[in-house]
Coordinates of C-alpha atoms and ligand atoms in Angstrom, one line a residue:
X1 CA 97.0 121.0 122.7
X2 CA 100.0 123.4 122.5
X3 CA 102.2 120.3 122.9
X4 CA 101.3 119.4 119.3
X5 CA 101.6 122.5 117.2
X6 CA 99.4 121.2 114.4
X7 CA 96.6 120.8 117.0
X8 CA 97.1 124.1 118.8
X9 CA 93.8 125.9 118.5
X10 CA 91.7 127.8 120.9
X11 CA 88.8 125.7 122.1
X12 CA 85.7 125.9 124.2
X13 CA 86.7 122.6 126.0
X14 CA 88.7 123.5 129.0
X15 CA 91.4 121.3 130.6
X16 CA 89.0 119.6 133.0
X17 CA 86.1 118.7 130.7
X18 CA 86.0 115.4 128.9
X19 CA 87.6 116.6 125.7
X20 CA 87.9 113.2 124.1
X21 CA 85.7 110.2 124.7
X22 CA 86.5 106.9 123.0
X23 CA 84.3 103.9 123.4
X24 CA 82.9 105.2 126.7
X25 CA 86.1 106.3 128.3
X26 CA 87.0 110.0 128.5
X27 CA 90.1 112.3 129.1
X28 CA 90.2 116.0 129.6
X29 CA 92.7 118.1 127.6
X30 CA 95.0 118.5 130.5
X31 CA 95.3 114.7 131.0
X32 CA 95.5 114.1 127.3
X33 CA 98.4 116.6 127.0
X34 CA 100.2 115.1 130.0
X35 CA 99.8 111.6 128.7
X36 CA 101.0 112.6 125.2
X37 CA 104.0 114.4 126.7
X38 CA 105.0 111.3 128.7
X39 CA 104.7 109.1 125.6
X40 CA 106.6 111.7 123.5
X41 CA 109.5 111.6 126.0
X42 CA 110.0 107.9 125.1
X43 CA 110.1 108.6 121.4
X44 CA 112.4 111.5 120.9
X45 CA 114.8 111.0 118.0
X46 CA 113.1 108.0 116.5
X47 CA 112.7 107.7 112.7
X48 CA 109.1 106.6 113.0
X49 CA 106.7 105.1 115.5
X50 CA 104.0 102.5 114.7
X51 CA 100.7 102.6 116.6
X52 CA 98.4 99.7 117.0
X53 CA 95.3 101.8 116.2
X54 CA 92.5 100.1 118.0
X55 CA 89.4 102.3 118.7
X56 CA 90.7 103.4 122.1
X57 CA 91.8 106.4 124.1
X58 CA 95.3 104.8 124.2
X59 CA 95.5 105.1 120.4
X60 CA 94.7 108.8 120.6
X61 CA 97.4 109.3 123.3
X62 CA 99.9 107.3 121.3
X63 CA 99.3 109.3 118.1
X64 CA 99.5 112.6 120.0
X65 CA 102.7 111.4 121.7
X66 CA 104.3 110.7 118.3
X67 CA 103.2 114.0 117.0
X68 CA 104.5 115.9 120.1
X69 CA 107.9 114.2 119.7
X70 CA 108.1 115.1 116.0
X71 CA 108.3 111.5 115.1
X72 CA 106.3 110.2 112.0
X73 CA 103.4 108.2 113.2
X74 CA 102.4 105.0 111.3
X75 CA 98.9 103.7 112.4
X76 CA 98.3 100.0 111.9
X77 CA 94.9 98.4 111.5
X78 CA 94.7 96.3 114.6
X79 CA 93.4 93.3 112.6
X80 CA 96.2 93.5 110.0
X81 CA 97.4 90.0 109.4
X82 CA 101.1 88.9 109.0
X83 CA 101.5 89.7 105.3
X84 CA 100.2 93.3 105.7
X85 CA 101.8 93.9 109.1
X86 CA 105.2 92.7 108.1
X87 CA 105.2 94.7 104.9
X88 CA 104.2 98.0 106.7
X89 CA 106.6 97.5 109.6
X90 CA 109.5 96.7 107.3
X91 CA 108.7 99.5 104.9
X92 CA 108.5 102.3 107.5
X93 CA 111.2 100.7 109.6
X94 CA 109.6 101.9 112.8
X95 CA 111.7 100.6 115.7
X96 CA 108.8 101.0 118.2
X97 CA 105.2 99.9 118.3
X98 CA 102.9 101.7 120.8
X99 CA 99.9 99.6 121.8
X100 CA 97.2 99.8 124.5
X101 CA 98.5 98.0 127.6
X102 CA 97.2 94.4 127.5
X103 CA 96.6 94.4 123.7
X104 CA 99.4 91.9 122.8
X105 CA 99.9 93.1 119.2
X106 CA 101.3 90.6 116.8
X107 CA 104.9 91.3 116.1
X108 CA 106.2 89.6 112.9
X109 CA 109.0 87.2 113.8
X110 CA 112.4 88.6 113.0
X111 CA 111.2 92.2 113.2
X112 CA 113.4 94.2 115.6
X113 CA 110.6 96.0 117.2
X114 CA 110.1 97.2 120.8
X115 CA 106.5 97.2 121.9
X116 CA 105.8 100.0 124.4
X117 CA 102.4 99.6 126.1
X118 CA 100.3 102.7 126.7
X119 CA 98.3 102.6 129.9
X120 CA 95.6 104.9 131.1
X121 CA 95.0 105.1 134.8
X122 CA 92.8 107.3 137.0
X123 CA 95.6 109.8 137.2
X124 CA 96.0 110.2 133.4
X125 CA 97.8 108.1 130.9
X126 CA 101.4 107.0 130.8
X127 CA 103.6 104.7 128.8
X128 CA 103.7 101.6 131.0
X129 CA 106.8 100.2 132.4
X130 CA 110.3 101.7 132.6
X131 CA 113.0 100.1 130.6
X132 CA 115.7 101.7 128.5
X133 CA 114.7 104.4 126.2
X134 CA 113.3 103.3 122.9
X135 CA 116.3 102.3 121.0
X136 CA 116.8 101.2 117.4
X137 CA 117.5 103.1 114.3
X138 CA 115.3 102.5 111.4
X139 CA 115.2 104.3 108.1
X140 CA 111.7 105.8 108.1
X141 CA 110.6 109.1 106.8
X142 CA 112.8 111.1 109.1
X143 CA 112.0 112.7 112.4
X144 CA 111.8 116.4 113.1
X145 CA 109.8 119.3 112.0
X146 CA 110.5 118.8 108.3
X147 CA 109.5 115.1 108.2
X148 CA 106.0 113.8 107.8
X149 CA 103.7 113.9 110.7
X150 CA 101.8 110.8 109.6
X151 CA 102.5 107.9 107.3
X152 CA 99.3 106.3 106.2
X153 CA 99.4 103.0 104.3
X154 CA 97.0 102.7 101.4
X155 CA 96.5 100.3 98.5
X156 CA 97.4 100.8 94.9
X157 CA 96.1 98.8 91.9
X158 CA 99.1 96.5 92.2
X159 CA 101.7 95.6 94.8
X160 CA 101.6 96.0 98.5
X161 CA 100.2 99.2 100.2
X162 CA 102.3 102.4 99.9
X163 CA 103.1 104.7 102.8
X164 CA 101.6 108.2 102.1
X165 CA 103.7 110.8 103.9
X166 CA 101.5 113.7 105.2
X167 CA 103.1 116.8 106.7
X168 CA 101.7 118.8 109.6
X169 CA 101.3 121.8 107.3
X170 CA 99.1 119.8 104.8
X171 CA 97.0 118.5 107.7
X172 CA 96.6 121.9 109.2
X173 CA 95.7 123.5 105.9
X174 CA 93.0 120.8 105.3
X175 CA 91.5 121.0 108.8
X176 CA 91.2 124.7 108.6
X177 CA 89.6 124.6 105.2
X178 CA 87.1 122.0 106.4
X179 CA 86.3 124.0 109.5
X180 CA 85.5 126.9 107.3
X181 CA 83.4 124.8 104.9
X182 CA 81.4 123.1 107.6
X183 CA 81.1 126.0 110.0
X184 CA 82.9 123.8 112.5
X185 CA 83.5 125.6 115.8
X186 CA 84.5 124.8 119.4
X187 CA 80.8 124.8 120.2
X188 CA 80.3 121.6 118.2
X189 CA 80.3 118.1 119.6
X190 CA 81.7 115.7 117.0
X191 CA 80.4 112.2 117.0
X192 CA 81.7 109.3 114.9
X193 CA 83.1 105.7 115.2
X194 CA 85.4 105.4 112.2
X195 CA 88.7 103.5 112.2
X196 CA 91.7 105.4 113.7
X197 CA 94.2 104.3 111.0
X198 CA 92.8 106.3 108.0
X199 CA 92.3 110.0 107.1
X200 CA 88.6 110.0 107.8
X201 CA 88.6 108.7 111.4
X202 CA 92.1 109.9 112.5
X203 CA 92.9 113.1 110.7
X204 CA 89.4 114.6 110.4
X205 CA 87.8 112.7 113.2
X206 CA 90.4 113.1 116.0
X207 CA 92.9 115.8 114.9
X208 CA 90.1 117.9 113.5
X209 CA 88.3 118.0 116.7
X210 CA 91.4 118.8 118.7
X211 CA 92.5 121.5 116.2
X212 CA 89.1 123.1 116.2
X213 CA 88.9 122.7 119.9
X214 CA 85.6 120.9 120.1
X215 CA 84.5 117.9 122.1
X216 CA 84.9 114.4 120.5
X217 CA 82.7 111.4 121.1
X218 CA 84.2 108.4 119.3
X219 CA 81.7 105.6 119.6
X220 CA 84.1 102.7 119.2
X221 CA 82.1 101.3 116.3
X222 CA 79.9 103.4 114.0
X223 CA 76.6 101.6 114.6
X224 CA 73.2 103.3 114.3
X225 CA 72.6 102.8 118.1
X226 CA 75.9 104.4 119.0
X227 CA 75.2 107.4 116.8
X228 CA 71.8 107.8 118.4
X229 CA 73.5 107.7 121.8
X230 CA 76.0 110.3 120.6
X231 CA 73.1 112.5 119.7
X232 CA 71.6 112.1 123.1
X233 CA 74.9 113.3 124.6
X234 CA 74.7 116.5 122.6
X235 CA 76.3 115.5 119.3
X236 CA 76.0 118.3 116.7
X237 CA 78.3 117.2 114.0
X238 CA 78.4 113.6 112.7
X239 CA 80.9 111.9 110.3
X240 CA 80.2 108.6 108.4
X241 CA 81.1 106.6 105.4
X242 CA 78.1 105.7 103.1
X243 CA 77.7 102.3 104.7
X244 CA 77.3 103.9 108.1
X245 CA 74.7 106.3 106.7
X246 CA 72.9 103.5 104.9
X247 CA 72.7 101.4 108.0
X248 CA 71.4 104.3 110.0
X249 CA 68.8 105.1 107.4
X250 CA 67.6 101.5 107.8
X251 CA 66.8 102.1 111.4
X252 CA 64.2 104.9 111.6
X253 CA 64.3 105.4 115.3
X254 CA 68.1 105.8 115.5
X255 CA 68.0 108.1 112.4
X256 CA 65.3 110.3 114.0
X257 CA 67.6 110.7 117.1
X258 CA 69.8 112.9 114.8
X259 CA 67.1 115.4 114.2
X260 CA 68.8 117.9 116.5
X261 CA 72.2 117.6 114.8
X262 CA 73.6 120.7 113.1
X263 CA 75.4 118.8 110.3
X264 CA 75.9 115.3 108.9
X265 CA 78.9 114.7 106.7
X266 CA 79.5 111.8 104.4
X267 CA 82.7 110.8 102.6
X268 CA 85.2 108.1 101.6
X269 CA 82.9 106.8 98.9
X270 CA 79.8 108.0 97.0
X271 CA 76.6 108.4 99.0
X272 CA 73.7 106.7 97.2
X273 CA 70.9 109.2 96.5
X274 CA 68.2 107.0 98.1
X275 CA 70.2 107.0 101.4
X276 CA 70.5 110.8 101.3
X277 CA 66.7 111.1 100.7
X278 CA 65.8 108.7 103.4
X279 CA 67.9 110.6 105.9
X280 CA 66.4 113.9 104.8
X281 CA 63.1 112.4 105.8
X282 CA 64.0 110.6 108.9
X283 CA 66.7 112.8 110.4
X284 CA 65.5 116.1 108.9
X285 CA 68.5 116.6 106.7
X286 CA 70.6 114.6 104.2
X287 CA 74.4 114.5 104.8
X288 CA 76.6 117.0 102.9
X289 CA 79.2 115.2 100.9
X290 CA 82.9 115.8 100.6
X291 CA 85.6 114.1 98.5
X292 CA 89.2 113.3 99.0
X293 CA 92.0 110.7 99.0
X294 CA 94.7 109.8 101.4
X295 CA 97.2 111.4 99.0
X296 CA 95.4 114.7 98.8
X297 CA 93.4 114.9 102.0
X298 CA 89.9 116.3 101.5
X299 CA 89.8 118.6 98.5
X300 CA 86.1 119.1 97.5
X301 CA 83.2 119.7 99.8
X302 CA 79.6 120.9 99.9
X303 CA 79.2 123.8 102.4
X304 CA 77.2 123.6 105.6
X305 CA 75.6 126.9 104.7
X306 CA 74.9 126.1 101.1
X307 CA 72.6 123.7 99.1
X308 CA 72.4 120.0 99.8
X309 CA 72.5 118.3 96.5
X310 CA 72.3 114.5 96.6
X311 CA 75.0 112.9 94.4
X312 CA 77.2 116.0 94.2
X313 CA 80.4 116.5 96.4
X314 CA 80.6 120.3 96.2
X315 CA 83.5 122.4 95.1
X316 CA 87.2 122.9 96.1
X317 CA 87.9 123.9 99.7
X318 CA 90.0 126.9 100.5
X319 CA 93.5 126.7 98.9
X320 CA 92.6 123.9 96.5
X321 CA 92.3 124.1 92.8
X322 CA 90.6 121.3 90.8
X323 CA 90.3 120.6 87.0
X324 CA 88.9 117.9 84.7
X325 CA 90.9 116.7 81.8
X326 CA 90.3 114.2 79.0
X327 CA 92.7 111.4 78.0
X328 CA 94.8 113.8 76.0
X329 CA 95.2 116.1 78.9
X330 CA 92.8 118.8 77.5
X331 CA 90.2 120.5 79.8
X332 CA 86.7 119.2 79.5
X333 CA 83.6 121.3 79.6
X334 CA 81.8 122.1 82.8
X335 CA 78.4 121.2 81.4
X336 CA 77.2 118.7 84.0
X337 CA 77.4 116.0 81.3
X338 CA 81.0 115.6 80.1
X339 CA 83.3 113.8 82.4
X340 CA 87.1 113.6 82.7
X341 CA 89.8 112.8 85.1
X342 CA 89.8 114.9 88.3
X343 CA 93.1 116.5 89.1
X344 CA 93.9 118.7 92.1
X345 CA 96.6 120.8 93.6
X346 CA 97.2 122.9 96.7
X347 CA 98.7 122.9 100.2
X348 CA 97.0 119.6 101.3
X349 CA 98.9 117.3 99.0
X350 CA 101.1 114.5 100.3
X351 CA 104.9 114.7 100.5
X352 CA 105.0 111.5 98.4
X353 CA 105.1 107.8 98.9
X354 CA 107.7 106.7 101.4
X355 CA 110.8 105.4 99.6
X356 CA 109.0 105.4 96.2
X357 CA 110.1 108.4 94.2
X358 CA 109.0 106.8 90.9
X359 CA 105.5 106.0 92.1
X360 CA 105.3 109.5 93.5
X361 CA 106.3 111.1 90.2
X362 CA 103.8 108.9 88.4
X363 CA 100.8 110.5 90.2
X364 CA 101.7 114.0 89.1
X365 CA 101.2 115.5 85.7
X366 CA 104.1 117.3 84.1
X367 CA 102.6 120.6 85.2
X368 CA 102.3 119.6 88.8
X369 CA 98.7 118.5 89.3
X370 CA 97.9 115.3 91.2
X371 CA 96.0 112.8 89.1
X372 CA 93.3 111.3 91.4
X373 CA 92.3 108.5 89.0
X374 CA 88.7 109.4 89.7
X375 CA 86.3 110.3 86.9
X376 CA 84.1 113.3 87.6
X377 CA 81.9 115.9 86.0
X378 CA 81.3 119.5 87.0
X379 CA 78.4 121.9 86.4
X380 CA 78.4 125.6 85.5
X381 CA 78.1 126.5 89.2
X382 CA 81.4 124.7 89.9
X383 CA 79.8 121.7 91.7
X384 CA 81.5 118.3 91.1
X385 CA 80.1 114.8 91.0
X386 CA 82.2 111.7 91.1
X387 CA 81.1 109.1 88.6
X388 CA 83.7 106.4 88.9
X389 CA 87.3 105.4 88.8
X390 CA 89.7 105.0 85.8
X391 CA 91.0 101.7 87.2
X392 CA 88.7 98.8 88.1
X393 CA 91.5 97.5 90.2
X394 CA 90.9 100.0 93.1
X395 CA 87.9 98.7 95.0
X396 CA 86.0 100.9 97.6
X397 CA 84.2 98.6 100.0
X398 CA 82.5 100.2 103.1
X399 CA 84.7 103.2 102.6
X400 CA 87.9 101.2 102.6
X401 CA 90.2 101.4 99.6
X402 CA 91.4 97.9 98.7
X403 CA 93.7 97.1 95.7
X404 CA 92.7 94.1 93.7
X405 CA 96.4 93.2 93.3
X406 CA 97.0 93.0 97.0
X407 CA 94.0 90.6 97.4
X408 CA 95.1 88.6 94.4
X409 CA 98.6 88.2 95.8
X410 CA 97.2 87.0 99.1
X411 CA 95.0 84.4 97.3
X412 CA 98.0 83.3 95.3
X413 CA 99.9 82.8 98.5
X414 CA 97.6 79.9 99.3
X415 CA 99.2 76.6 98.0
X416 CA 96.0 75.4 96.4
X417 CA 95.5 78.5 94.3
X418 CA 96.9 78.6 90.7
X419 CA 95.3 81.8 89.3
X420 CA 93.3 84.6 90.9
X421 CA 91.4 87.7 89.7
X422 CA 89.6 90.0 92.1
X423 CA 87.0 92.6 91.3
X424 CA 84.5 94.9 93.1
X425 CA 80.9 94.2 92.4
X426 CA 78.0 96.6 93.2
X427 CA 76.6 96.1 96.6
X428 CA 73.8 98.1 98.3
X429 CA 75.4 98.0 101.8
X430 CA 79.1 98.3 101.0
X431 CA 79.1 100.2 97.7
X432 CA 81.3 97.5 96.3
X433 CA 81.9 94.0 97.6
X434 CA 85.2 92.2 97.0
X435 CA 84.7 89.0 94.9
X436 CA 87.5 86.7 93.9
X437 CA 87.6 84.2 91.0
X438 CA 90.2 81.5 91.3
X439 CA 91.5 78.5 89.6
X440 CA 92.3 76.3 92.5
X441 CA 92.7 72.7 93.7
X442 CA 91.7 71.2 97.0
X443 CA 90.4 74.3 98.7
X444 CA 86.9 75.9 98.9
X445 CA 85.8 79.5 98.4
X446 CA 84.9 80.1 102.0
X447 CA 88.3 78.7 103.1
X448 CA 90.0 81.2 100.8
X449 CA 87.9 84.1 102.2
X450 CA 89.2 83.2 105.7
X451 CA 92.7 82.8 104.4
X452 CA 92.8 86.4 103.1
X453 CA 91.3 87.7 106.3
X454 CA 94.1 85.9 108.2
X455 CA 97.0 87.3 106.2
X456 CA 95.7 90.8 105.4
X457 CA 92.9 92.7 107.3
X458 CA 89.3 91.6 107.8
X459 CA 88.0 94.3 105.5
X460 CA 90.2 93.0 102.6
X461 CA 88.5 89.6 102.8
X462 CA 86.5 88.8 99.7
X463 CA 82.8 88.4 100.5
X464 CA 82.8 85.5 98.0
X465 CA 85.5 83.5 96.2
X466 CA 84.3 81.4 93.2
X467 CA 86.2 78.5 91.8
X468 CA 86.3 78.5 88.0
X469 CA 87.9 76.2 85.4
X470 CA 89.8 79.1 83.8
X471 CA 90.0 82.9 83.9
X472 CA 88.9 84.8 80.8
X473 CA 92.1 86.0 79.0
X474 CA 92.8 87.9 75.8
X475 CA 95.2 86.7 73.1
X476 CA 98.1 88.2 75.0
X477 CA 97.2 86.1 78.0
X478 CA 96.0 89.1 80.1
X479 CA 93.0 88.5 82.4
X480 CA 89.9 90.2 81.1
X481 CA 88.2 91.3 84.3
X482 CA 85.3 92.9 82.3
X483 CA 84.2 89.4 81.3
X484 CA 83.9 88.2 84.9
X485 CA 80.3 88.2 86.3
X486 CA 79.8 91.6 87.8
X487 CA 77.4 90.5 90.5
Ligands
MCA501 C1 83.4 90.9 106.9 N1 82.9 89.9 107.7 C2 82.8 88.8 107.0 C3 83.3 89.1 105.8 N2 83.7 90.4 105.7 N3 82.4 87.6 107.4 C4 82.4 86.7 106.5 N4 82.9 86.8 105.2 C5 83.3 88.0 104.8 N5 83.8 88.1 103.6 C6 82.5 90.0 109.1 C7 83.2 91.2 109.8 O1 84.4 90.7 110.4 C8 82.2 91.5 110.9 O2 82.3 90.7 112.0 C9 80.9 91.3 110.2 O3 81.1 90.4 109.2 C10 80.2 92.5 109.7 O4 81.2 93.0 108.7 P1 80.9 94.3 107.9 O5 79.6 94.1 107.1 O6 82.1 94.6 107.1 O7 80.5 95.4 108.9 P2 81.4 96.0 110.0 O8 82.5 95.2 110.5 O9 80.3 96.5 111.0 O10 82.0 97.3 109.3 C11 81.3 98.2 108.5 C12 81.9 99.6 108.7 C13 83.4 99.5 108.5 C14 81.7 100.0 110.2 C15 81.2 100.5 107.8 O11 83.6 98.9 107.2 C16 84.1 100.8 108.5 O12 84.5 101.2 109.6 N6 84.4 101.4 107.4 C17 85.1 102.7 107.4 C18 86.3 102.7 106.5 C19 87.0 104.1 106.5 O13 87.1 104.7 107.5 N7 87.5 104.5 105.4 C20 88.1 105.8 105.3 C21 89.3 105.7 104.5 P3 82.3 91.2 113.5 O14 81.0 91.8 113.7 O15 82.5 89.9 114.3 O16 83.4 92.1 113.6 S1 90.0 107.4 104.3 C22 89.3 107.9 102.9 O17 88.6 107.2 102.2 C23 89.4 109.3 102.3 C24 90.5 110.2 102.7 C25 88.1 110.0 102.6 O18 87.6 110.6 101.7 O19 87.7 109.9 103.8
AMP502 P1 91.4 106.6 100.2 O1 92.7 106.6 99.7 O2 91.0 105.4 101.1 O3 91.4 107.8 100.9 O4 90.3 106.6 99.0 C1 90.2 107.7 98.2 C2 89.1 107.4 97.2 O5 87.9 107.3 97.8 C3 89.0 108.4 96.1 O6 90.0 108.3 95.1 C4 87.6 108.2 95.6 O7 87.6 107.1 94.7 C5 86.9 107.7 96.9 N1 86.0 108.8 97.5 C6 86.3 109.5 98.6 N2 85.3 110.4 98.8 C7 84.3 110.2 97.9 C8 83.0 110.7 97.6 N3 82.5 111.6 98.4 N4 82.4 110.2 96.5 C9 82.9 109.3 95.7 N5 84.1 108.7 96.0 C10 84.8 109.2 97.0

């Protein structure tokens, strides 16, 4: 992948072998490069390019094309509804959307956006159709070697999602640190089926495989049966979010198929200890855990060669420093008991939130550490464990980060809703399930769940919306979420 400097590694996969398989279709490195080059030729000079990030080979080609052209790539969840889609496309001002030929992505009315289909034929993959070069200006993050390589949209506690700008240097530093931590080599065959619009599935799961130079089998969806099939095809390294591992642990035959794997890795949310233990029994090993955020990439990890400790996420990867501080900013003791806010710094940090210098400044301390908002403890060996978040308004559901404020705004956009409060409640399968409480007239809870799925993405849909006479409020009128039923 010399075409894309951040992915230029030496690999065992030669040009002719199936380097990348997605949902049953494969391309060798040579075809992948040629296809990415053809896409790149259509993008040169753009300020940003959006990619309809379905789980497909076309998405891989489109992302690589953007990277090869030096144009910041903005992956979109393919099920993103109009509210989310319009916000992201306006915010990044990408003049072009790449999508698999035949996908017919929704383009918000009034958005000056050229849709360029990406088609894969027997002779490789090419942007379909001729047409004039991709025109349009746009005020995105800035093309070229100094601009971000990727802009990933992620939710905050309030307001619409923010675009996290990630440089090629940050991505390269993180992938190299993870390769070292996990003993990840060209001999591995990586298997996963995670979404291609977030760090886990796209950066680790696709760019990681290409940078290391190992074969990738993306299963389309991360089901237990698909992971078992990946193992049958020689999978050695498996990635999953806890929901994926928990569903695999519930299917003993599928879990047993992974007995020959070298390493299972869990992340994006805390892995429940019982799931770790069940997999240790069924698959012969529990997953190692690693921790990160979109803004920092992966900063802490257990090591492939080290202990496997259920409930602990390991220690800083190469180049990263971590610390725990109390509310006054003072260091807390590494005694396995005391907890504090986890702060990190190093070469994998984001370049900031697109167009939001104030929000960017707010996540850093005055001495330059990034405040993760996660509450953690550490023991004397330097291992960390994540115990929760400072804000209840960031929900982690099936590994997706969802801001309560974004879902509340979507609920309030329904004409029947007068007031709304959204929380995450503990859930065995999802970690947290999104639940909404509303004061509403003439609309049912299930109708409101569907409404949110229609305007945002499916994974932001509340599992349940309950109608209440009033929301609990304090004397100042502020909603007291702690008084809502947490079940
Ligand atoms: C969902 N469904 C619903 C509702 N919600 N139906 C009715 N009411 C609802 N409220 C539907 C879905 O559309 C789906 O339908 C079916 O129910 C099952 O949904 P679900 O249980 O959500 O399962 P799933 O669709 O199979 O998805 C589970 C999943 C997925 C595969 C684990 O959530 C996933 O891919 N999560 C990964 C997220 C991730 O990659 N995060 C990384 C962020 P149908 O079957 O018809 O479609 S990056 C990050 O966190 C950092 C950097 C890090 O550390 O990695
Ligand atoms: P995102 O921005 O989607 O990348 O979500 C980042 C958040 O996921 C972090 O701030 C943590 O709250 C959570 N997270 C990621 N990995 C882990 C882990 N191994 N254990 C617990 N929480 C995690």
